[in-house]
Tab-separated table of C-alpha atoms in Angstrom:
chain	number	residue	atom	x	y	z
A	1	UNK	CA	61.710	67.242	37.595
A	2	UNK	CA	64.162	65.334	40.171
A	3	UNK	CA	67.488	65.448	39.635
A	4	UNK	CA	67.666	62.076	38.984
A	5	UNK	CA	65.594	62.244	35.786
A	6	UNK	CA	67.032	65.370	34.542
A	7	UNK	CA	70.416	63.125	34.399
A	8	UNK	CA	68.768	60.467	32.452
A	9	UNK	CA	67.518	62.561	29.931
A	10	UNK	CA	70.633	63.917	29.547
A	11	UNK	CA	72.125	60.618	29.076
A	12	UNK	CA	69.621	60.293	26.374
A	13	UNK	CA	70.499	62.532	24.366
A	14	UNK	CA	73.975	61.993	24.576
A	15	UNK	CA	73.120	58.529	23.143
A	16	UNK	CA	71.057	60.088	20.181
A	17	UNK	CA	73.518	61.961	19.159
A	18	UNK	CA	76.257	59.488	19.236
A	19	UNK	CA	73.626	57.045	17.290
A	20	UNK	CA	72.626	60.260	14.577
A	21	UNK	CA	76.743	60.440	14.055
A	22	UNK	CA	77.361	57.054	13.335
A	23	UNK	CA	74.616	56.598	11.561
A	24	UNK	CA	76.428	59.614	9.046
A	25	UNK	CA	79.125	57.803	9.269
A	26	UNK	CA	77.521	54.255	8.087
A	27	UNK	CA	75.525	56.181	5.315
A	28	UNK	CA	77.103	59.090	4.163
A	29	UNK	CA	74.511	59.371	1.548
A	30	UNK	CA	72.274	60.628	4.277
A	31	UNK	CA	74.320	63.316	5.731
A	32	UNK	CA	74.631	64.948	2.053
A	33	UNK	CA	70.977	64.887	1.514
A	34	UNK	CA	70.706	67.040	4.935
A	35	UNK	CA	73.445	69.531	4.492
A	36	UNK	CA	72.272	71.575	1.562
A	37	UNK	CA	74.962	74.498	2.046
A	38	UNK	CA	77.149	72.059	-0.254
A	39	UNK	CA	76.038	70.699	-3.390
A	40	UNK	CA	75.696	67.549	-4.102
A	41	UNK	CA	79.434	67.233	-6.277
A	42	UNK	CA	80.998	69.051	-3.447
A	43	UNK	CA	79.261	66.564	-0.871
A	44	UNK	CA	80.191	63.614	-3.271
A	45	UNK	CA	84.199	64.963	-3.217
A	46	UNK	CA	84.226	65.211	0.550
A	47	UNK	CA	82.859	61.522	1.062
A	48	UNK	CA	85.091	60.461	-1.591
A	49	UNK	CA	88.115	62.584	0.249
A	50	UNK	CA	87.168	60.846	2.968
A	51	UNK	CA	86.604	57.577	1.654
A	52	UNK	CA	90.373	57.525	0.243
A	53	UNK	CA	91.681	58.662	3.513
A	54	UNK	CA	90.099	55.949	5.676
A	55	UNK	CA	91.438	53.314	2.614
A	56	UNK	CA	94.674	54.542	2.851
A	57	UNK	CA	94.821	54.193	7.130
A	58	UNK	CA	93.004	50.466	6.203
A	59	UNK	CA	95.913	49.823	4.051
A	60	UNK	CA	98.666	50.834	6.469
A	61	UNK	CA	97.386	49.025	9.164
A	62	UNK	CA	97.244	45.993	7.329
A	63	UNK	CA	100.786	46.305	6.397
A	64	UNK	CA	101.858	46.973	9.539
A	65	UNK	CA	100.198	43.785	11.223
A	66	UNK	CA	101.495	41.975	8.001
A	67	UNK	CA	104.925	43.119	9.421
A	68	UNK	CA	104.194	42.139	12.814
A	69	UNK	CA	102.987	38.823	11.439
A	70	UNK	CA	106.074	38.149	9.815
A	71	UNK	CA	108.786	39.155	12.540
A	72	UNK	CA	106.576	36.273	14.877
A	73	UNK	CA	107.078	33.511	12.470
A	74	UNK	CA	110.766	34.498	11.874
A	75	UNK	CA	111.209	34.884	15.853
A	76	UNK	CA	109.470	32.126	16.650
A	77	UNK	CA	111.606	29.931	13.960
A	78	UNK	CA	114.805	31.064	15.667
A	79	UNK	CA	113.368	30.323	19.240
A	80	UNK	CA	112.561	27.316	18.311
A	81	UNK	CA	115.745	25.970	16.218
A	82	UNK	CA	117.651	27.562	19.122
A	83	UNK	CA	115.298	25.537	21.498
A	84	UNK	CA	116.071	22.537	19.680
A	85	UNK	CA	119.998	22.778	19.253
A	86	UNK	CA	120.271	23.262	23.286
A	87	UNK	CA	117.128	21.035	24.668
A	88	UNK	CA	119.191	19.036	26.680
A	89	UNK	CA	121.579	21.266	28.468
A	90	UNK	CA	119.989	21.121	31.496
A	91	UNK	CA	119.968	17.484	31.663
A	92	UNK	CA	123.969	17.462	30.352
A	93	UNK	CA	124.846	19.909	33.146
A	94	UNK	CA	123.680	17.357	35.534
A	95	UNK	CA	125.388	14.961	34.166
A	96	UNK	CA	128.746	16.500	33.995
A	97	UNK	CA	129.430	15.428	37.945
A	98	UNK	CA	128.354	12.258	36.595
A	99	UNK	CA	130.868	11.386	34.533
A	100	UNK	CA	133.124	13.131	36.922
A	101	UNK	CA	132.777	10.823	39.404
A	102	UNK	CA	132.721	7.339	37.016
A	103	UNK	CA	136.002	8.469	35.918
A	104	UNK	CA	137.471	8.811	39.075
A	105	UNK	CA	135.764	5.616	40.168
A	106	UNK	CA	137.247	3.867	36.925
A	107	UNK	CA	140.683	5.451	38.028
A	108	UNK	CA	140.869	2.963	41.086
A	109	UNK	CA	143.236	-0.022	40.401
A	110	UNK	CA	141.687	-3.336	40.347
A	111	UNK	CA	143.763	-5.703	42.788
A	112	UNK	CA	141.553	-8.835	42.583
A	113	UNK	CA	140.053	-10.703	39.869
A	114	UNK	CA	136.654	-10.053	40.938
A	115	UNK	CA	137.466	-6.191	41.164
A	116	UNK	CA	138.668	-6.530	37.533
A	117	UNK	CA	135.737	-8.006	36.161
A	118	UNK	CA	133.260	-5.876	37.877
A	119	UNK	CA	135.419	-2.888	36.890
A	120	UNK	CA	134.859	-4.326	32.930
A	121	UNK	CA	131.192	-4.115	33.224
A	122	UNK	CA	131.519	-0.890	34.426
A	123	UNK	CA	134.013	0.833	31.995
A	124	UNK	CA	131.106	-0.691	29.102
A	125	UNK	CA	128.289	1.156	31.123
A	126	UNK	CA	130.370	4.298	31.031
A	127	UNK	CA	131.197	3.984	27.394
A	128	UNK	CA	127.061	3.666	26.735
A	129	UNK	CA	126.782	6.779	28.515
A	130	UNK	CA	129.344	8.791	26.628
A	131	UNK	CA	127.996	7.346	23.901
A	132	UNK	CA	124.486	8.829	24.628
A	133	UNK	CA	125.939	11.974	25.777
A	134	UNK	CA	127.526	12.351	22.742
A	135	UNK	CA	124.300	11.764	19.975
A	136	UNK	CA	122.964	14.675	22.073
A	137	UNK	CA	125.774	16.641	21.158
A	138	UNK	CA	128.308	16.775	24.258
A	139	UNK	CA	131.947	17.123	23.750
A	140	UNK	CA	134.806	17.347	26.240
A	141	UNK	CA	137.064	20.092	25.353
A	142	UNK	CA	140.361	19.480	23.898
A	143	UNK	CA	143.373	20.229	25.731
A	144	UNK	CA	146.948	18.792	26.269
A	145	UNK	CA	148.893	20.159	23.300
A	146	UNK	CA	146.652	22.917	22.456
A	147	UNK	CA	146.939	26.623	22.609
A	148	UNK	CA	145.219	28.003	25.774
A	149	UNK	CA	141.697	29.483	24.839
A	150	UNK	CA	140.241	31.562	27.254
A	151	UNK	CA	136.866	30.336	25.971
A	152	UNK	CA	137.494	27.107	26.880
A	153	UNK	CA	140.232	26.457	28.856
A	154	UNK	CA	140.544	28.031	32.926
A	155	UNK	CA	143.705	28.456	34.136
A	156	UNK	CA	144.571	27.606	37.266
A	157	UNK	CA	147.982	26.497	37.489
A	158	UNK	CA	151.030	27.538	35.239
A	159	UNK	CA	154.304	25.893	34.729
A	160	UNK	CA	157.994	26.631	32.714
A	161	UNK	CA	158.352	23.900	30.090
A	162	UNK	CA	161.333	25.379	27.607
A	163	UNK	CA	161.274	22.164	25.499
A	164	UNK	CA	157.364	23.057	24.495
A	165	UNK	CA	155.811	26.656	23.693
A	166	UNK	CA	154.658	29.484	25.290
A	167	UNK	CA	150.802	29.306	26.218
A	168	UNK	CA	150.366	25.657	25.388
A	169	UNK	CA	148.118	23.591	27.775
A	170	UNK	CA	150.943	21.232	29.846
A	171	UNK	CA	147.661	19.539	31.693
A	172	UNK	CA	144.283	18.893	32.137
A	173	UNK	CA	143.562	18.895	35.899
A	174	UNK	CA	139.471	18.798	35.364
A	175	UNK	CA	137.418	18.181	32.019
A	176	UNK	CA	135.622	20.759	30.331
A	177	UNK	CA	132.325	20.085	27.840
A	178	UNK	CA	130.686	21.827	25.485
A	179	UNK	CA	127.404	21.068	23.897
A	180	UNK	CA	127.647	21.681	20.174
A	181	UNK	CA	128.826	25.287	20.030
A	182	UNK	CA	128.472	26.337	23.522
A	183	UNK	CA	130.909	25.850	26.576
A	184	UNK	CA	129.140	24.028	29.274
A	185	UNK	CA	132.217	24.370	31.465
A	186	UNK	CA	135.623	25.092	30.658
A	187	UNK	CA	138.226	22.995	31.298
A	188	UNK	CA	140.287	23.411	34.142
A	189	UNK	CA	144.258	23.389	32.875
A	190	UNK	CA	147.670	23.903	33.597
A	191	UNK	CA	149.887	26.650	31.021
A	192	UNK	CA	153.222	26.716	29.835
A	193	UNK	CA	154.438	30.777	30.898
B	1	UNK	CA	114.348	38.705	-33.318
B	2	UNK	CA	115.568	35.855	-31.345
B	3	UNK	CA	113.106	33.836	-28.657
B	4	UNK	CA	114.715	35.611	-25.629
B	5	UNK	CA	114.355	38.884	-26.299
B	6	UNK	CA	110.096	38.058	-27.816
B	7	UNK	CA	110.031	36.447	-23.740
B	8	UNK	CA	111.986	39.807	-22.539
B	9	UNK	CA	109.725	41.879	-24.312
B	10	UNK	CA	106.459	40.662	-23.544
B	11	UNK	CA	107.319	40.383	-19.574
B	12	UNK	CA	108.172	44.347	-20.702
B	13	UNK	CA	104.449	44.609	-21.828
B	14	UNK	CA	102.634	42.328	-19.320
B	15	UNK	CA	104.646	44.692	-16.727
B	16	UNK	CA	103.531	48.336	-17.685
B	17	UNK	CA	99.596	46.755	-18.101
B	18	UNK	CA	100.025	45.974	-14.340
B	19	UNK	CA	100.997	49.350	-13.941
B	20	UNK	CA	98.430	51.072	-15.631
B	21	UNK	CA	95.681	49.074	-13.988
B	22	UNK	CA	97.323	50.282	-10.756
B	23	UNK	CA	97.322	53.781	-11.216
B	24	UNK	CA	93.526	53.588	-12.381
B	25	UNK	CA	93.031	52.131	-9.033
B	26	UNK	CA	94.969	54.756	-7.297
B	27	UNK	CA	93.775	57.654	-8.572
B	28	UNK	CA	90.362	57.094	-9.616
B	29	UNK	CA	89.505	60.541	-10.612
B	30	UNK	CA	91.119	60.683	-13.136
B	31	UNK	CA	89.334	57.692	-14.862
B	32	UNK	CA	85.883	59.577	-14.148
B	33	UNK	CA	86.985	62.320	-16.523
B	34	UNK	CA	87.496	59.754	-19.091
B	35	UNK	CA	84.302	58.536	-19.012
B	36	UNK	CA	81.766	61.029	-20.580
B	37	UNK	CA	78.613	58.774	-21.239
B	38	UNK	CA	78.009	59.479	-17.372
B	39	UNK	CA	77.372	62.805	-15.126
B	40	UNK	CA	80.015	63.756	-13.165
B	41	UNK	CA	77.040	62.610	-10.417
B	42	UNK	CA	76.513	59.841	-11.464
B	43	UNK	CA	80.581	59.027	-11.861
B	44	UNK	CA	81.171	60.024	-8.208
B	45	UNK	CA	78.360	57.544	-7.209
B	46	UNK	CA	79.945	54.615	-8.918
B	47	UNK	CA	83.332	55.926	-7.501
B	48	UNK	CA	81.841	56.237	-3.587
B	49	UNK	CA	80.179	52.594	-4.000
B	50	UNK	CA	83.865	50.987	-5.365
B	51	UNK	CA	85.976	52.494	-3.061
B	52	UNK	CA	82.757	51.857	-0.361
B	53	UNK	CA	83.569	48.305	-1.950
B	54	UNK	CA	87.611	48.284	-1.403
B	55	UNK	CA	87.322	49.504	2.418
B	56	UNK	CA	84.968	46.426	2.954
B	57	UNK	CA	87.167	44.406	1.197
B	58	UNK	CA	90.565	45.944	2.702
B	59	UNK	CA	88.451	45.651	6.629
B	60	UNK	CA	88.179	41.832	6.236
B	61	UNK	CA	91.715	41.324	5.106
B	62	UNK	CA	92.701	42.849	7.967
B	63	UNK	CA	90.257	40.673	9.953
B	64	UNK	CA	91.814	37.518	8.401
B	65	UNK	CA	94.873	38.174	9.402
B	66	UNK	CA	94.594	39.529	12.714
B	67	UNK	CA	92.795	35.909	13.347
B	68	UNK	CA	95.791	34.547	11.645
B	69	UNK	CA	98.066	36.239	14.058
B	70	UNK	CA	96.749	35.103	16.588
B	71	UNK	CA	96.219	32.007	15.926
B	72	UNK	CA	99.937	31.470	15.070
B	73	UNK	CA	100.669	33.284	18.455
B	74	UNK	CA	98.478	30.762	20.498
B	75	UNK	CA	99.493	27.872	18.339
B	76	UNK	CA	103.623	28.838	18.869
B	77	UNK	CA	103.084	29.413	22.496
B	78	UNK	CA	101.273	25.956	22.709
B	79	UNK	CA	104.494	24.124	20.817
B	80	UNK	CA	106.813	26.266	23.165
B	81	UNK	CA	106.004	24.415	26.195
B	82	UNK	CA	105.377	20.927	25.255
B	83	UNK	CA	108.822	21.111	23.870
B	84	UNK	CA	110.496	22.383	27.232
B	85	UNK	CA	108.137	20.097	28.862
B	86	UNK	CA	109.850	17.254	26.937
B	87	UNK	CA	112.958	18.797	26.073
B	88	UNK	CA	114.936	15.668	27.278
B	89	UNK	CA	113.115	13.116	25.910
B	90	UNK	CA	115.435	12.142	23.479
B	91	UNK	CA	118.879	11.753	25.609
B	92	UNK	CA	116.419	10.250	28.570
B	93	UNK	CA	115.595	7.711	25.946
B	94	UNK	CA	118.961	7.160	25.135
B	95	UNK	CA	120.017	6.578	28.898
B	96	UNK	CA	117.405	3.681	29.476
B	97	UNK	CA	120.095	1.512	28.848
B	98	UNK	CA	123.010	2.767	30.022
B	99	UNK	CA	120.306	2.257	33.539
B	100	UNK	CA	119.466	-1.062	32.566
B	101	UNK	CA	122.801	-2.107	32.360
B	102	UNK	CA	124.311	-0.018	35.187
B	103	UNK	CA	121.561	-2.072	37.385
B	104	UNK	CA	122.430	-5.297	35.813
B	105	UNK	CA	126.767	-4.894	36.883
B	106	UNK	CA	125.407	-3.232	40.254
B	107	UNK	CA	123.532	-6.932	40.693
B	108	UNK	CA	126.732	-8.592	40.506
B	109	UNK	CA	127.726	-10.007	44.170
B	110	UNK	CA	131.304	-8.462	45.582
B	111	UNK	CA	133.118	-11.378	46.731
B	112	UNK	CA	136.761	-9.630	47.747
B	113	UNK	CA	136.978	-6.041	49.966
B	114	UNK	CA	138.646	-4.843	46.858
B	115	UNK	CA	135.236	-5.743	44.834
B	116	UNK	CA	133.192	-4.485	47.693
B	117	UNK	CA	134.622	-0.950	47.656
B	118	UNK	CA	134.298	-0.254	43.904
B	119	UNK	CA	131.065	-1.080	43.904
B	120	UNK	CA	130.024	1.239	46.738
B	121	UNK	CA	132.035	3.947	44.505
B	122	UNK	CA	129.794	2.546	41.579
B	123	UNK	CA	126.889	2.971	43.629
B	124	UNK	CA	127.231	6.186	44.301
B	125	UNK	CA	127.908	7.481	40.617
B	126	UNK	CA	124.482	5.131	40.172
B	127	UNK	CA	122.183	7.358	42.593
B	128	UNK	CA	123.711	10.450	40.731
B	129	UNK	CA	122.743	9.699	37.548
B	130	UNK	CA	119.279	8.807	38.737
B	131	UNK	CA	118.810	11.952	40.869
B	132	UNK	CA	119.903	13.877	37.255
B	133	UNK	CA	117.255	12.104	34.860
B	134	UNK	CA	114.834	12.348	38.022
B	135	UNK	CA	115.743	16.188	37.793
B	136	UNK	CA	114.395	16.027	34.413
B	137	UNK	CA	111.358	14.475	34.630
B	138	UNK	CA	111.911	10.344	34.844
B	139	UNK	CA	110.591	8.240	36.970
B	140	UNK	CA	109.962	4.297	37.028
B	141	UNK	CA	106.741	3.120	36.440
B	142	UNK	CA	105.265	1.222	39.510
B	143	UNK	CA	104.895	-2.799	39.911
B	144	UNK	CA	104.699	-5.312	41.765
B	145	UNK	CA	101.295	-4.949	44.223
B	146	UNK	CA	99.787	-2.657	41.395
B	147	UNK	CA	96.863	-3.136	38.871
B	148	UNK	CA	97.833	-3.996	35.989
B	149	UNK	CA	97.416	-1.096	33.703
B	150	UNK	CA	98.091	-1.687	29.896
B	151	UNK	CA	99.146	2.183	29.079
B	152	UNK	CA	102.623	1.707	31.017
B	153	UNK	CA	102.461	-2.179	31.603
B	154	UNK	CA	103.550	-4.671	29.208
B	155	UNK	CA	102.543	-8.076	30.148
B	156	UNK	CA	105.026	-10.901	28.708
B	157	UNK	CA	104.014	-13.266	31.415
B	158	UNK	CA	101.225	-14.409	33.557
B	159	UNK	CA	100.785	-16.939	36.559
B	160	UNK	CA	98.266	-17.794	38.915
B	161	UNK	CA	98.617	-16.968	42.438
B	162	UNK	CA	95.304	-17.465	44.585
B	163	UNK	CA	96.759	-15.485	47.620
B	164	UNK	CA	96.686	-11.971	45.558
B	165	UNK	CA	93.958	-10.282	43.769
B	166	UNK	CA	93.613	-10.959	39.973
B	167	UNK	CA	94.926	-8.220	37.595
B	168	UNK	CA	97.736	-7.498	39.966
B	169	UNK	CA	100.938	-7.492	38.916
B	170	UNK	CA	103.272	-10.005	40.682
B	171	UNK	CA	106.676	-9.353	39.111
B	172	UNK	CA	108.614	-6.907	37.505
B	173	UNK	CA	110.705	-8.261	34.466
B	174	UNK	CA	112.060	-4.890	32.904
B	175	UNK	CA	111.986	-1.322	34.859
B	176	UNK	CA	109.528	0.938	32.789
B	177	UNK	CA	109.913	4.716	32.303
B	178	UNK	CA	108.135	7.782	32.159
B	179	UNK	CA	109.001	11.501	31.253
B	180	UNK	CA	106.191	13.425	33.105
B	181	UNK	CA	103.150	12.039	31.628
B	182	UNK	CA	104.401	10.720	28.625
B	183	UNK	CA	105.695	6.796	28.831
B	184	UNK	CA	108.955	6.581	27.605
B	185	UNK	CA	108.792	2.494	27.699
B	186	UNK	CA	106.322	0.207	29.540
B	187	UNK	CA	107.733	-2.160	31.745
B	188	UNK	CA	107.437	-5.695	30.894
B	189	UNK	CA	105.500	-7.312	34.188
B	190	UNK	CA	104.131	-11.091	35.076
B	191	UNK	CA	100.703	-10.554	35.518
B	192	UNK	CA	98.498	-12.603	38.073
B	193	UNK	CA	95.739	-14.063	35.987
């Protein structure tokens, strides 16, 4: 016999034995008709041992996946109300040098008639865009007169003001937005020390 | 004895029968010794084939819901990106005017320096807003020269001009949109008939 076939019978057998097991496994009836050192109540207790013991692992696993199932539709929930609330914050961010820049435009005095009137359709296409901005959820940050927030506000300047209190914003020198609850960019300000 | 506490008590009853048919379930021994009319044979055999039963049972509910899993897994995945994909829609919407009516004052002819300047400021603030929503995903939909194409053209005109193909679209009345694939608003086009 070559070497060849003496590894294919091998094989074989391997494979009938694997087959004989499982098919104890599928019908456990079987195996207690061919193990006659038990009898047949003692066989019947083991199976049913057994039986309980692969219920129980059924059970657990099911309850764990049912876990797992739940935590994804929670989680997913959040994602996606948190997904939702914040969807256009890329788009906003762009925007922000935006409206920089049309309010400094706006800021340029009209000397001519002509100027003035082009300057009026302009400040009404600015107003549609805050407008939009706004249904979205944008909001520029409050600041002259109020208390200086680190979350909001930057410093970047301070001043002495004795007639108004200490660590009130005297200026705004640059905007800051925030898109429902979170700070786009803070505003750039000027304290009272 | 008043009708609340008849309602308390048979919740009370309707309760401890649950209970009692769980504990059967649980430990099913302890029913076969209750049951003298069969052998303790034959009572193991009915015991083997219900809890044979129950594993079948428990190995499909698992099956269900590992399908259900991850079906909801595919399925959340699926809504994740369409709704970054069109995460801006809504404020992009919003913005079609504030473009429509940003090109309308640009249109307007500066007849003083003074006019001439601001606009070129305007201009500028103009291009930035359209490189932002271009960020995003918007871009025109294309004219004049083009086929006409009823999925992003909207034809509130037509004429007949023998120098240009038929079906072509000769003029553009109102810009059209689109977010990606997704058409935002068709543009309103004179059609060469």
């Amino acid at each position: 016999m070559s070497e060849t076939n003496e590894f294919k019978e091998q094989v074989v057998e391997e494979n009938t034995v694997v087959e004989e097991q499982q098919n104890v496994q599928e019908e456990s009836t079987v195996e207690a008709e061919v193990t006659p050192e038990l009898s047949l109540e003692e066989q019947q207790r083991v199976e049913l041992s057994a039986l309980e013991l692969k219920l129980d692992e059924e059970e657990s696993r099911y309850l764990r996946l049912r876990a797992d199932y739940d935590n994804l539709k929670r989680r997913t929930q959040t994602e996606r109300v948190a997904q939702e609330k914040y969807r256009a914050q890329n788009l906003l961010t762009d925007l922000l040098p935006v409206l920089d820049n049309f309010e400094r435009a706006l800021q340029v005095e009209a000397k001519t008639e002509d100027a003035e009137s082009m300057k009026k359709g302009i400040e009404m296409v600015y107003r549609s865009l805050i407008e939009a901005t706004s249904k979205e959820g944008l909001e520029p940050v409050a600041t002259e007169g109020e208390t200086f927030d680190p979350n909001v506000h930057h410093a970047v300047m301070q001043e002495q003001d004795d007639l108004k209190e200490v660590g009130i914003v005297l200026q705004e020198l640059q905007k800051g937005y925030k898109l429902k609850d979170r700070v786009l960019r803070p505003a750039m300000v000027k304290v009272n020390e």
